[in-house]
GROMACS .gro file of C-alpha atoms in nm:
model
  400
    1MET     CA    1   6.316  -5.108   0.633
    2TYR     CA    2   6.410  -4.861   0.360
    3ARG     CA    3   6.129  -4.707   0.156
    4ARG     CA    4   6.193  -4.511  -0.158
    5ARG     CA    5   5.994  -4.188  -0.171
    6ARG     CA    6   5.744  -4.147  -0.451
    7SER     CA    7   5.702  -3.832  -0.650
    8ALA     CA    8   5.362  -3.659  -0.653
    9SER     CA    9   5.270  -3.807  -0.989
   10GLN     CA   10   5.378  -4.154  -0.882
   11THR     CA   11   5.170  -4.126  -0.566
   12LYS     CA   12   4.866  -4.017  -0.766
   13ASP     CA   13   4.910  -4.304  -1.012
   14ALA     CA   14   4.938  -4.550  -0.723
   15LEU     CA   15   4.623  -4.412  -0.569
   16MET     CA   16   4.426  -4.447  -0.890
   17ALA     CA   17   4.547  -4.804  -0.934
   18PHE     CA   18   4.449  -4.888  -0.574
   19ARG     CA   19   4.111  -4.727  -0.628
   20GLN     CA   20   4.044  -4.938  -0.937
   21TYR     CA   21   4.152  -5.248  -0.745
   22LEU     CA   22   3.911  -5.174  -0.462
   23MET     CA   23   3.623  -5.108  -0.700
   24LYS     CA   24   3.688  -5.439  -0.873
   25TRP     CA   25   3.732  -5.618  -0.539
   26THR     CA   26   3.412  -5.497  -0.380
   27ASN     CA   27   3.203  -5.506  -0.700
   28CYS     CA   28   2.932  -5.322  -0.512
   29GLN     CA   29   2.836  -4.983  -0.380
   30MET     CA   30   2.896  -5.071  -0.016
   31CYS     CA   31   3.241  -4.920  -0.036
   32PHE     CA   32   3.260  -4.542  -0.063
   33LEU     CA   33   3.587  -4.417  -0.207
   34MET     CA   34   3.715  -4.066  -0.177
   35MET     CA   35   4.050  -3.932  -0.290
   36ARG     CA   36   4.132  -3.605  -0.125
   37ARG     CA   37   4.426  -3.369  -0.105
   38PRO     CA   38   4.442  -3.187   0.231
   39PRO     CA   39   4.413  -2.806   0.243
   40ARG     CA   40   4.724  -2.610   0.161
   41SER     CA   41   4.930  -2.463   0.437
   42PRO     CA   42   4.883  -2.097   0.533
   43GLN     CA   43   5.202  -2.019   0.343
   44GLY     CA   44   5.042  -2.153   0.027
   45GLY     CA   45   5.162  -2.425  -0.201
   46SER     CA   46   5.227  -2.784  -0.134
   47SER     CA   47   5.537  -2.970  -0.238
   48ALA     CA   48   5.532  -3.321  -0.374
   49ALA     CA   49   5.703  -3.441  -0.061
   50SER     CA   50   5.422  -3.315   0.161
   51ASP     CA   51   5.125  -3.432  -0.046
   52VAL     CA   52   4.904  -3.677   0.141
   53TYR     CA   53   4.608  -3.852  -0.017
   54ARG     CA   54   4.329  -4.026   0.169
   55ILE     CA   55   4.101  -4.302   0.054
   56GLN     CA   56   3.789  -4.366   0.261
   57VAL     CA   57   3.666  -4.725   0.252
   58GLY     CA   58   3.332  -4.758   0.429
   59GLY     CA   59   3.403  -4.632   0.779
   60GLY     CA   60   3.782  -4.665   0.764
   61TYR     CA   61   4.060  -4.469   0.599
   62TYR     CA   62   4.380  -4.547   0.410
   63PHE     CA   63   4.649  -4.277   0.392
   64PHE     CA   64   4.906  -4.253   0.114
   65GLY     CA   65   5.186  -4.009   0.050
   66ASN     CA   66   5.479  -3.877   0.248
   67PRO     CA   67   5.414  -3.920   0.622
   68ASP     CA   68   5.728  -3.735   0.729
   69THR     CA   69   5.572  -3.390   0.731
   70HIS     CA   70   5.207  -3.486   0.791
   71GLN     CA   71   5.056  -3.518   1.136
   72THR     CA   72   4.708  -3.656   1.191
   73THR     CA   73   4.506  -3.564   1.498
   74VAL     CA   74   4.202  -3.770   1.594
   75LYS     CA   75   3.947  -3.594   1.807
   76GLU     CA   76   3.687  -3.790   1.997
   77GLN     CA   77   3.341  -3.664   1.916
   78THR     CA   78   3.095  -3.675   2.202
   79LYS     CA   79   2.725  -3.628   2.169
   80GLN     CA   80   2.603  -3.330   2.362
   81THR     CA   81   2.303  -3.418   2.574
   82LYS     CA   82   2.068  -3.188   2.754
   83PRO     CA   83   1.951  -3.258   3.109
   84ILE     CA   84   1.625  -3.450   3.107
   85THR     CA   85   1.324  -3.238   3.190
   86ASP     CA   86   1.086  -3.312   3.473
   87THR     CA   87   0.816  -3.386   3.218
   88ARG     CA   88   1.021  -3.663   3.059
   89ASN     CA   89   1.170  -3.793   3.381
   90THR     CA   90   0.862  -3.998   3.467
   91TYR     CA   91   0.829  -4.271   3.729
   92VAL     CA   92   0.883  -4.527   3.451
   93VAL     CA   93   1.217  -4.372   3.357
   94GLN     CA   94   1.330  -4.353   3.718
   95ALA     CA   95   1.216  -4.706   3.803
   96ALA     CA   96   1.382  -4.851   3.490
   97LYS     CA   97   1.713  -4.680   3.575
   98GLU     CA   98   1.689  -4.805   3.932
   99SER     CA   99   1.603  -5.168   3.862
  100GLY     CA  100   1.700  -5.232   3.499
  101PRO     CA  101   2.062  -5.333   3.574
  102ALA     CA  102   1.937  -5.617   3.797
  103VAL     CA  103   1.751  -5.787   3.511
  104VAL     CA  104   1.963  -6.041   3.323
  105GLY     CA  105   1.931  -6.273   3.025
  106ILE     CA  106   1.951  -6.650   3.070
  107THR     CA  107   2.042  -6.880   2.782
  108THR     CA  108   1.995  -7.253   2.824
  109GLN     CA  109   2.127  -7.524   2.596
  110VAL     CA  110   1.864  -7.795   2.608
  111PHE     CA  111   1.951  -8.164   2.568
  112GLN     CA  112   1.701  -8.448   2.544
  113LYS     CA  113   1.698  -8.825   2.509
  114ASP     CA  114   1.614  -8.974   2.170
  115ILE     CA  115   1.438  -9.306   2.109
  116PHE     CA  116   1.772  -9.485   2.152
  117ASN     CA  117   1.826  -9.316   2.491
  118ARG     CA  118   2.107  -9.105   2.350
  119THR     CA  119   2.155  -8.749   2.473
  120ILE     CA  120   2.108  -8.510   2.182
  121TYR     CA  121   2.113  -8.133   2.150
  122ALA     CA  122   1.754  -8.011   2.122
  123GLY     CA  123   1.802  -7.637   2.092
  124GLU     CA  124   1.854  -7.321   2.289
  125GLY     CA  125   1.614  -7.135   2.514
  126VAL     CA  126   1.636  -6.774   2.621
  127GLY     CA  127   1.458  -6.614   2.914
  128SER     CA  128   1.507  -6.354   3.183
  129GLY     CA  129   1.610  -6.346   3.546
  130VAL     CA  130   1.644  -6.103   3.837
  131LEU     CA  131   1.942  -6.050   4.066
  132ILE     CA  132   1.794  -6.046   4.416
  133ASP     CA  133   2.104  -6.012   4.636
  134ASN     CA  134   2.472  -5.923   4.630
  135ASP     CA  135   2.570  -6.290   4.660
  136GLY     CA  136   2.478  -6.350   4.295
  137HIS     CA  137   2.145  -6.530   4.338
  138ILE     CA  138   1.912  -6.493   4.039
  139VAL     CA  139   1.541  -6.577   4.041
  140THR     CA  140   1.389  -6.704   3.718
  141ASN     CA  141   1.121  -6.943   3.597
  142ASN     CA  142   1.168  -7.318   3.614
  143HIS     CA  143   1.071  -7.356   3.248
  144VAL     CA  144   1.353  -7.116   3.150
  145VAL     CA  145   1.627  -7.344   3.289
  146ALA     CA  146   1.455  -7.681   3.247
  147GLY     CA  147   1.675  -7.925   3.058
  148ALA     CA  148   2.001  -7.736   3.116
  149LYS     CA  149   2.296  -7.972   3.073
  150ASN     CA  150   2.486  -8.025   3.398
  151GLY     CA  151   2.274  -7.751   3.552
  152GLU     CA  152   2.469  -7.477   3.376
  153VAL     CA  153   2.333  -7.174   3.194
  154THR     CA  154   2.480  -6.863   3.037
  155VAL     CA  155   2.389  -6.538   3.211
  156SER     CA  156   2.404  -6.211   3.015
  157LEU     CA  157   2.451  -5.916   3.250
  158SER     CA  158   2.327  -5.563   3.185
  159ASN     CA  159   2.684  -5.438   3.133
  160GLY     CA  160   2.720  -5.661   2.826
  161SER     CA  161   2.934  -5.932   2.985
  162THR     CA  162   2.839  -6.299   3.006
  163VAL     CA  163   2.912  -6.542   3.287
  164THR     CA  164   2.832  -6.904   3.364
  165GLY     CA  165   2.552  -6.966   3.609
  166THR     CA  166   2.467  -7.278   3.807
  167VAL     CA  167   2.108  -7.386   3.867
  168ILE     CA  168   2.106  -7.456   4.241
  169GLY     CA  169   1.741  -7.558   4.264
  170THR     CA  170   1.405  -7.562   4.088
  171ASP     CA  171   1.040  -7.604   4.177
  172ALA     CA  172   0.810  -7.716   3.899
  173GLN     CA  173   0.495  -7.663   4.107
  174THR     CA  174   0.551  -7.288   4.132
  175ASP     CA  175   0.757  -7.257   3.810
  176LEU     CA  176   1.044  -7.097   4.001
  177ALA     CA  177   1.418  -7.160   3.995
  178VAL     CA  178   1.734  -7.005   4.139
  179VAL     CA  179   2.061  -6.959   3.948
  180LYS     CA  180   2.389  -6.869   4.121
  181ILE     CA  181   2.673  -6.670   3.962
  182ASP     CA  182   2.999  -6.537   4.097
  183PRO     CA  183   2.894  -6.180   4.180
  184PRO     CA  184   3.071  -5.914   3.971
  185LYS     CA  185   3.228  -5.618   4.147
  186ASP     CA  186   2.965  -5.378   4.016
  187ILE     CA  187   2.671  -5.603   4.103
  188GLN     CA  188   2.344  -5.417   4.151
  189ALA     CA  189   2.071  -5.626   4.308
  190ILE     CA  190   1.708  -5.523   4.288
  191LYS     CA  191   1.509  -5.396   4.585
  192ILE     CA  192   1.243  -5.637   4.706
  193GLY     CA  193   0.897  -5.488   4.740
  194ASP     CA  194   0.576  -5.600   4.913
  195SER     CA  195   0.325  -5.766   4.681
  196ASP     CA  196   0.068  -5.792   4.960
  197SER     CA  197   0.031  -5.412   4.960
  198LEU     CA  198  -0.052  -5.385   4.588
  199GLN     CA  199  -0.362  -5.199   4.477
  200VAL     CA  200  -0.556  -5.257   4.157
  201GLY     CA  201  -0.488  -4.969   3.918
  202GLU     CA  202  -0.143  -4.874   4.046
  203PRO     CA  203   0.146  -4.862   3.794
  204ALA     CA  204   0.327  -5.181   3.693
  205ILE     CA  205   0.645  -5.200   3.487
  206ALA     CA  206   0.779  -5.517   3.323
  207ILE     CA  207   1.149  -5.552   3.235
  208GLY     CA  208   1.291  -5.848   3.046
  209ASN     CA  209   1.413  -5.989   2.717
  210PRO     CA  210   1.112  -6.043   2.491
  211LEU     CA  211   1.183  -6.265   2.189
  212GLY     CA  212   1.547  -6.312   2.291
  213LEU     CA  213   1.857  -6.118   2.383
  214GLU     CA  214   1.827  -5.898   2.072
  215PHE     CA  215   1.568  -5.702   2.270
  216LYS     CA  216   1.720  -5.740   2.616
  217GLY     CA  217   1.629  -5.489   2.882
  218SER     CA  218   1.299  -5.399   2.717
  219VAL     CA  219   1.068  -5.194   2.937
  220THR     CA  220   0.690  -5.196   2.912
  221SER     CA  221   0.446  -5.028   3.146
  222GLY     CA  222   0.084  -5.064   3.246
  223VAL     CA  223  -0.116  -5.112   3.561
  224ILE     CA  224  -0.204  -5.383   3.810
  225SER     CA  225  -0.518  -5.513   3.641
  226ALA     CA  226  -0.623  -5.756   3.914
  227LEU     CA  227  -0.496  -5.950   4.214
  228ALA     CA  228  -0.540  -6.310   4.326
  229ARG     CA  229  -0.600  -6.447   3.977
  230THR     CA  230  -0.635  -6.821   3.917
  231ILE     CA  231  -0.555  -6.962   3.573
  232ASP     CA  232  -0.485  -7.326   3.668
  233ASP     CA  233  -0.701  -7.476   3.941
  234GLN     CA  234  -0.504  -7.799   3.968
  235GLY     CA  235  -0.139  -7.694   3.941
  236GLN     CA  236  -0.133  -7.335   4.066
  237ARG     CA  237   0.014  -7.296   4.416
  238PHE     CA  238  -0.087  -6.936   4.484
  239PRO     CA  239  -0.285  -6.649   4.326
  240LEU     CA  240  -0.115  -6.448   4.051
  241ILE     CA  241  -0.087  -6.078   3.973
  242GLN     CA  242  -0.257  -5.975   3.648
  243THR     CA  243  -0.114  -5.681   3.452
  244ASP     CA  244  -0.159  -5.522   3.111
  245ALA     CA  245   0.214  -5.441   3.086
  246ALA     CA  246   0.328  -5.638   2.783
  247ILE     CA  247   0.476  -5.978   2.874
  248ASN     CA  248   0.601  -6.173   2.573
  249PRO     CA  249   0.803  -6.493   2.521
  250GLY     CA  250   1.148  -6.427   2.664
  251ASN     CA  251   1.008  -6.206   2.941
  252SER     CA  252   0.961  -6.518   3.152
  253GLY     CA  253   1.155  -6.484   3.475
  254GLY     CA  254   1.190  -6.108   3.435
  255ALA     CA  255   1.091  -5.840   3.681
  256LEU     CA  256   0.755  -5.681   3.746
  257ILE     CA  257   0.826  -5.367   3.946
  258ASN     CA  258   0.622  -5.089   4.098
  259ALA     CA  259   0.660  -4.714   4.048
  260ASP     CA  260   0.931  -4.706   4.316
  261GLY     CA  261   1.145  -4.958   4.125
  262GLU     CA  262   1.080  -5.237   4.377
  263LEU     CA  263   1.034  -5.598   4.270
  264ILE     CA  264   0.673  -5.703   4.320
  265GLY     CA  265   0.652  -6.007   4.094
  266ILE     CA  266   0.830  -6.252   3.866
  267ASN     CA  267   0.684  -6.243   3.515
  268SER     CA  268   0.551  -6.586   3.434
  269SER     CA  269   0.294  -6.614   3.158
  270LYS     CA  270   0.036  -6.450   2.939
  271ILE     CA  271  -0.288  -6.561   2.781
  272SER     CA  272  -0.220  -6.602   2.409
  273LYS     CA  273  -0.549  -6.629   2.228
  274GLU     CA  274  -0.679  -6.460   1.918
  275GLY     CA  275  -0.842  -6.131   2.014
  276VAL     CA  276  -0.690  -6.131   2.364
  277GLU     CA  277  -0.441  -5.859   2.451
  278GLY     CA  278  -0.299  -5.717   2.770
  279MET     CA  279  -0.338  -6.018   2.998
  280GLY     CA  280  -0.004  -6.103   3.154
  281PHE     CA  281   0.059  -6.273   3.487
  282ALA     CA  282   0.333  -6.258   3.747
  283ILE     CA  283   0.412  -6.459   4.059
  284PRO     CA  284   0.375  -6.232   4.366
  285ILE     CA  285   0.718  -6.173   4.515
  286ASN     CA  286   0.602  -6.240   4.874
  287SER     CA  287   0.492  -6.589   4.771
  288ALA     CA  288   0.794  -6.641   4.548
  289MET     CA  289   1.049  -6.552   4.816
  290THR     CA  290   0.927  -6.834   5.042
  291VAL     CA  291   1.014  -7.078   4.766
  292VAL     CA  292   1.337  -6.898   4.674
  293ASP     CA  293   1.463  -6.890   5.033
  294SER     CA  294   1.402  -7.265   5.065
  295ILE     CA  295   1.594  -7.333   4.743
  296ILE     CA  296   1.888  -7.116   4.852
  297LYS     CA  297   1.897  -7.284   5.193
  298ASN     CA  298   1.825  -7.644   5.098
  299GLY     CA  299   1.877  -7.668   4.722
  300LYS     CA  300   1.512  -7.770   4.698
  301VAL     CA  301   1.169  -7.667   4.823
  302VAL     CA  302   1.054  -7.833   5.142
  303ARG     CA  303   0.681  -7.790   5.188
  304PRO     CA  304   0.409  -7.942   5.409
  305TYR     CA  305   0.205  -8.231   5.278
  306ILE     CA  306  -0.152  -8.334   5.357
  307GLY     CA  307  -0.188  -8.636   5.128
  308VAL     CA  308  -0.523  -8.579   4.957
  309TRP     CA  309  -0.645  -8.531   4.601
  310ALA     CA  310  -0.961  -8.325   4.610
  311VAL     CA  311  -1.187  -8.124   4.379
  312ASP     CA  312  -1.400  -7.818   4.433
  313ARG     CA  313  -1.741  -7.766   4.274
  314GLN     CA  314  -1.606  -7.592   3.962
  315THR     CA  315  -1.336  -7.853   3.901
  316ALA     CA  316  -1.585  -8.135   3.954
  317ALA     CA  317  -1.821  -7.987   3.694
  318ARG     CA  318  -1.541  -7.961   3.435
  319ASN     CA  319  -1.451  -8.326   3.493
  320ASN     CA  320  -1.808  -8.461   3.493
  321VAL     CA  321  -1.797  -8.543   3.863
  322SER     CA  322  -2.128  -8.509   4.045
  323TYR     CA  323  -2.067  -8.275   4.338
  324GLU     CA  324  -2.267  -7.976   4.460
  325GLY     CA  325  -2.109  -7.921   4.800
  326GLU     CA  326  -1.932  -7.611   4.933
  327GLY     CA  327  -1.602  -7.762   5.050
  328LEU     CA  328  -1.351  -7.990   4.883
  329LEU     CA  329  -1.453  -8.343   4.789
  330ILE     CA  330  -1.177  -8.596   4.858
  331VAL     CA  331  -1.150  -8.825   4.555
  332GLN     CA  332  -0.825  -9.000   4.650
  333LEU     CA  333  -0.588  -9.029   4.945
  334ASP     CA  334  -0.231  -9.133   5.003
  335ALA     CA  335  -0.288  -9.446   5.211
  336ASN     CA  336   0.017  -9.363   5.420
  337GLY     CA  337  -0.035  -8.988   5.418
  338PRO     CA  338  -0.129  -8.752   5.702
  339ALA     CA  339  -0.499  -8.726   5.607
  340ALA     CA  340  -0.548  -9.103   5.597
  341LYS     CA  341  -0.372  -9.143   5.930
  342ALA     CA  342  -0.605  -8.877   6.078
  343GLY     CA  343  -0.911  -9.080   5.976
  344LEU     CA  344  -1.029  -8.908   5.657
  345VAL     CA  345  -1.157  -9.127   5.374
  346GLU     CA  346  -1.258  -9.088   5.011
  347GLY     CA  347  -1.593  -8.912   4.979
  348ASP     CA  348  -1.537  -8.689   5.283
  349THR     CA  349  -1.562  -8.314   5.232
  350ILE     CA  350  -1.303  -8.075   5.380
  351ALA     CA  351  -1.482  -7.765   5.507
  352GLN     CA  352  -1.224  -7.577   5.718
  353ILE     CA  353  -0.856  -7.565   5.808
  354ASP     CA  354  -0.788  -7.407   6.150
  355GLY     CA  355  -1.134  -7.251   6.146
  356LYS     CA  356  -1.099  -7.091   5.799
  357ASN     CA  357  -1.349  -7.191   5.532
  358ILE     CA  358  -1.206  -7.384   5.236
  359SER     CA  359  -1.401  -7.378   4.911
  360THR     CA  360  -1.131  -7.400   4.641
  361LEU     CA  361  -0.813  -7.598   4.585
  362LEU     CA  362  -0.611  -7.277   4.585
  363GLU     CA  363  -0.740  -7.186   4.930
  364LEU     CA  364  -0.640  -7.530   5.060
  365LYS     CA  365  -0.290  -7.495   4.913
  366GLU     CA  366  -0.250  -7.148   5.062
  367GLN     CA  367  -0.352  -7.265   5.409
  368ILE     CA  368  -0.123  -7.568   5.401
  369ASP     CA  369   0.173  -7.386   5.242
  370ALA     CA  370   0.160  -7.129   5.523
  371LYS     CA  371   0.258  -7.406   5.763
  372SER     CA  372   0.573  -7.613   5.805
  373PRO     CA  373   0.623  -7.989   5.795
  374GLY     CA  374   0.548  -8.134   6.137
  375ASP     CA  375   0.292  -7.864   6.226
  376THR     CA  376  -0.051  -7.973   6.344
  377VAL     CA  377  -0.369  -7.828   6.190
  378LEU     CA  378  -0.734  -7.863   6.283
  379VAL     CA  379  -0.933  -8.010   5.995
  380SER     CA  380  -1.312  -7.979   5.995
  381TYR     CA  381  -1.480  -8.212   5.747
  382THR     CA  382  -1.808  -8.379   5.661
  383HIS     CA  383  -1.835  -8.758   5.685
  384ASN     CA  384  -2.162  -8.929   5.586
  385GLY     CA  385  -2.344  -8.597   5.626
  386LYS     CA  386  -2.205  -8.526   5.974
  387MET     CA  387  -1.950  -8.254   6.061
  388LYS     CA  388  -1.637  -8.380   6.233
  389SER     CA  389  -1.300  -8.233   6.337
  390THR     CA  390  -0.958  -8.391   6.380
  391GLN     CA  391  -0.600  -8.292   6.445
  392LEU     CA  392  -0.375  -8.361   6.147
  393LYS     CA  393   0.005  -8.360   6.161
  394LEU     CA  394   0.149  -8.235   5.830
  395GLY     CA  395   0.403  -8.446   5.647
  396GLN     CA  396   0.688  -8.330   5.423
  397ALA     CA  397   0.714  -8.310   5.046
  398THR     CA  398   1.016  -8.186   4.849
  399SER     CA  399   1.055  -8.049   4.499
  400LYS     CA  400   1.250  -8.251   4.245
   0.00000   0.00000   0.00000
């Protein structure tokens, strides 16, 4: 296409007209305009044919003038960084670099039934998850993916990309779930640690997406405040890790790691009460992996079943049940369950499982969960004031 060259005065007039147009168009001070003539050549002077004017609009530029004799060179500016010092390169920094890429964001579109039994969009939930292997398996909390339509969620990886994930199994009793993605080429799974070796007072680091993906990959640090914590006598399947590393909404399903960058827990909950700070809880990874492995293998959790509903002394007191014994008071049985078939009845008190004293519901769950369906356990119990023992064959229960 033919273009007629402008003279220097014509170019300047055109620039001024364009400048006035931009000022009128923007009608604000967000647009910074600058008209500039480039430096003269070493030989001095500048002909009309070689004049080039530049208008800067915000972060971009418009060039006017004769391009025939003007050459623009763009140089990439890189920020010079100094090597990190040993003082700054703490265990938190090293652990976050090691394990941070394995922590992902999980977005769930939640659908519910209305009063007319129609499926309606209820909103969007955002949580965290942890890549545990190179096959693309992600551990998260059940409440993060609950309600996902067709079992699909959106997974935001640490490299900024998003992929579709499939919920392959959940377990409401432990609040755990497993999501599967097609593993990317640069997948970096986290190293699994040993939660049974934890010591109170050792460092703990939480990584997740508090308050949504806007703050993804946030790192907070603290210590292991306590072990074997119970916050729900009835529903809790195993003791939890307590930490003062900040765990906020959106951190659910994220990683709790040790100073070596190893996964020691799955962040689960915090106590949110006025005046209470620094009380977060995580599911110990050793306990979690038993559930996770079952989900990966079977698509569900298969666990042993004893068939009793019982209360300990503390639970009985909270529910106005008169009981001062040391074991577990059976208040209801599954008529076709293993305990009933072994001869136990309502009002009996379970004292031991395989010779180990049982005084709380959590201890009973731990002893039973350590077994497999079909295993036989020795149950010692009190019936009408007399101690008895019986062999009990465990049944099978599955997560839904």
